[in-house]
């Protein structure tokens, strides 16, 4: 987005951080008094390349001519200056009101001043640099904490051996900066103070950014004394020191990132802080160790990527709100675009190579939509360079030629007179560059990027030009979101059954492989060489039906990922009907789409020979898995399916109000990370065919967003926390705020294919009532997926043995848990409410393996010993959490359930009998067995 922003020079370091957004900034040097202006201080920072100093007169002319997209103000004076100009505005709040009032001697009439602030900020989007600032002002707005580019800092050595303070007007602003405490701490030590501090002897301005960084590198310890209640426990100079690798000594502050003894020292006791300073001045190695942790703290809590993403979001929000107020954007209009018709005119940017995802998508799209292709030609030179001499398919050349340096407007001029696109789809092929004037195309712009594992940086640049981005490689979705790409989703590759389908041919090879064996892929070559020593293996480089023929003639098809990608071969081999033997490619999503041993076989490098031999020796098992895999891809993973998912995403995006089309604005908006956890461990339990999902207790919506990315489902959330629910609105298709136990449900009967309770049931007063309440809203073949803590866990028994039942902030005895379950009680809960538990998975304590392998039949935890346990009973004491899938009980299942309950009752009786016998109660034991 090529935006031009007008701002004011009150804070050079902060403007330089904002410049990382890539937007162009005109910067006014504001008037500070008659004939005086606050000029850009080159001693603080050089002017960023995308920054330009302008006079007030130039800025006013540009505003009147409509040259600016947005104004960013840093105080009320800036807002008053820009008040009469009709364009989006953002106000940044760098300080607390209470601090500003205190520094002025509390001479401000708060009521009158807030009336003035309310008037100025009407229709202005507010940004606060911390939670405490927003709380103090009591206004609505985003929280965007600072972020630092670590690559601009570093090289700490502490060789100067001095304490460093960096601040302007340190003594004059004692109320917020703690000069009094600072003076007491540094007394008698070598201390350097940088900044405009006329009342501090020896203090000076830095002689430029290089000089400032040199002090960060040479200083031994940074001193921070910002006063709790008046200022945050950090400022930009402290974070810069930490980013360099400098440890910090700090007075206590509730919002400080300093952990005592980890990345510095923090205390409210001046004597303790002086001892910390003295230790670090004496021990350079200690200072370096703490400083390294300080640098890692900045990387974790104050990343530049999140700062940039949140600022881009704030800018977009300000623009959206402005347009909504001016009725330029109708609710549900998808960035002002007209509603898409059922049959689309799609302008597809591709090239003529038929062995690409673009070609397969084009074939699928043409079945239901009108497609015109544009792009560069696929030539004989490309065939030679890409070692594609065996390809005998004709090139599928674009209908309208567009070389990389040609514009999209030149393409529009060549379209048929009566044909105009509703949608622009760019699919990466390796030859097609995005047109420079793409922003002039007034239709939704969608791209599908394939090889992000090889071209991540290039793809990040490409993605910024599109409204919706799809990635074939799931692992990189979060990276794109962190980089500020507002709407990005995972869309795996697929197969084309007409090309890759099963050919009824005799099996001629033990193992088949079609692909490249290059010097940069040594692992692939080593594995193939190992297989070649033991089996008849056919290796070739073929394409289209000839590739499928080799797969069909092979008993097993070998696959090996490059940088853990989920490649085309996975889907194409499965479609051929031969057994796919592949590596897991961790993080790729392979195991979310397919089940090892059911649809395909996952090998480990060290045992691949044994794995292949097993399935060659057991052809019936191999054929059963291969056929299940083929049926799975035909049912869910063809390019017809991908086209359907892609267009559903686009239509949903079009329906959403513009303010809900973007990602989360801030990661520091008053809720803990607990609400943002993504429960990827539950995703594989959810049916891929589930098109409508209800998540009860959706938090901030991040798990629901992962569900949408995985399978393109429509996800509805219910959340009782209003702040989390507000954030979830930006992630999910719909969010209902309130308690699931008390609300009237605004859903249609049988609306949902899946209902998710991720660690929720134990928080409810009456979980059974909620399960019954949701029965009518689950489809006939729908499932409930739930994760529930296990109160039978041995650690709880240990506490009970000591007479304790101590609640904690998290875990099995989370202080907010109201109900507690064992596996037996979980089954009972679902059985009594109309469901049948069909799948149970365990989250096991790692100690279980040791116990299981020892053959023990008893467990001793503290003073508690439990004996005569079967292996399954023993295991239940090591389960931390159960994950279950439950189906509705159907009428014809009633007898089965009754029979199952009978079995469980009998099992209980058989377990009681030995104990009765040991106690000499032979008659009772006999009755238990025989009853």
Coordinates of N, CA and C in Angstrom, one line a residue, residues 150 238-239 241-248 257-258 262-264 288-300:
X150 N 16.4 -5.7 15.8 CA 17.6 -6.1 16.5 C 18.8 -6.0 15.6
X238 N 15.9 2.5 27.1 CA 16.2 1.3 27.8 C 16.1 0.1 26.9
X239 N 15.1 0.0 26.1 CA 14.9 -1.1 25.2 C 16.1 -1.2 24.2
X241 N 19.2 -0.1 24.8 CA 20.3 -0.7 25.5 C 20.2 -2.2 25.6
X242 N 19.0 -2.7 25.9 CA 18.8 -4.1 26.0 C 19.0 -4.8 24.7
X243 N 18.6 -4.2 23.6 CA 18.7 -4.8 22.3 C 20.2 -4.9 21.9
X244 N 21.0 -4.0 22.4 CA 22.4 -4.0 22.2 C 23.1 -5.1 23.0
X245 N 22.5 -5.5 24.1 CA 23.1 -6.6 24.9 C 23.5 -6.1 26.2
X246 N 23.0 -4.9 26.7 CA 23.4 -4.3 27.9 C 22.4 -4.7 29.0
X247 N 22.9 -5.1 30.2 CA 22.0 -5.4 31.3 C 21.4 -4.1 31.9
X248 N 20.3 -4.3 32.7 CA 19.6 -3.1 33.2 C 19.5 -3.2 34.7
X257 N 10.1 -5.0 32.1 CA 10.4 -6.3 31.5 C 11.6 -6.9 32.2
X258 N 12.2 -6.3 33.2 CA 13.4 -6.8 33.9 C 13.0 -7.9 34.9
X262 N 18.0 -12.2 36.1 CA 17.9 -12.9 34.8 C 18.5 -12.0 33.7
X263 N 17.9 -10.8 33.5 CA 18.4 -9.9 32.5 C 18.8 -8.5 33.1
X264 N 18.9 -8.5 34.4 CA 19.4 -7.3 35.1 C 19.0 -7.5 36.6
X288 N 27.8 -9.4 30.7 CA 27.5 -9.9 29.4 C 26.4 -11.0 29.4
X289 N 26.4 -11.9 30.4 CA 25.4 -12.9 30.5 C 24.0 -12.3 30.7
X290 N 23.9 -11.4 31.6 CA 22.6 -10.8 31.8 C 22.2 -9.9 30.6
X291 N 23.2 -9.3 30.0 CA 22.9 -8.5 28.8 C 22.4 -9.3 27.6
X292 N 22.9 -10.5 27.5 CA 22.4 -11.4 26.4 C 21.0 -11.8 26.7
X293 N 20.6 -12.0 27.9 CA 19.2 -12.3 28.3 C 18.3 -11.1 28.0
X294 N 18.9 -9.9 28.3 CA 18.1 -8.7 28.0 C 17.8 -8.5 26.5
X295 N 18.8 -8.8 25.7 CA 18.6 -8.8 24.2 C 17.5 -9.8 23.8
X296 N 17.5 -11.0 24.4 CA 16.5 -12.0 24.0 C 15.1 -11.5 24.5
X297 N 15.1 -10.8 25.6 CA 13.8 -10.3 26.1 C 13.2 -9.3 25.1
X298 N 14.0 -8.4 24.6 CA 13.5 -7.5 23.5 C 13.0 -8.2 22.3
X299 N 13.8 -9.3 21.9 CA 13.4 -10.0 20.7 C 12.0 -10.7 21.0
X300 N 11.8 -11.1 22.2 CA 10.5 -11.8 22.5 C 9.3 -10.9 22.8

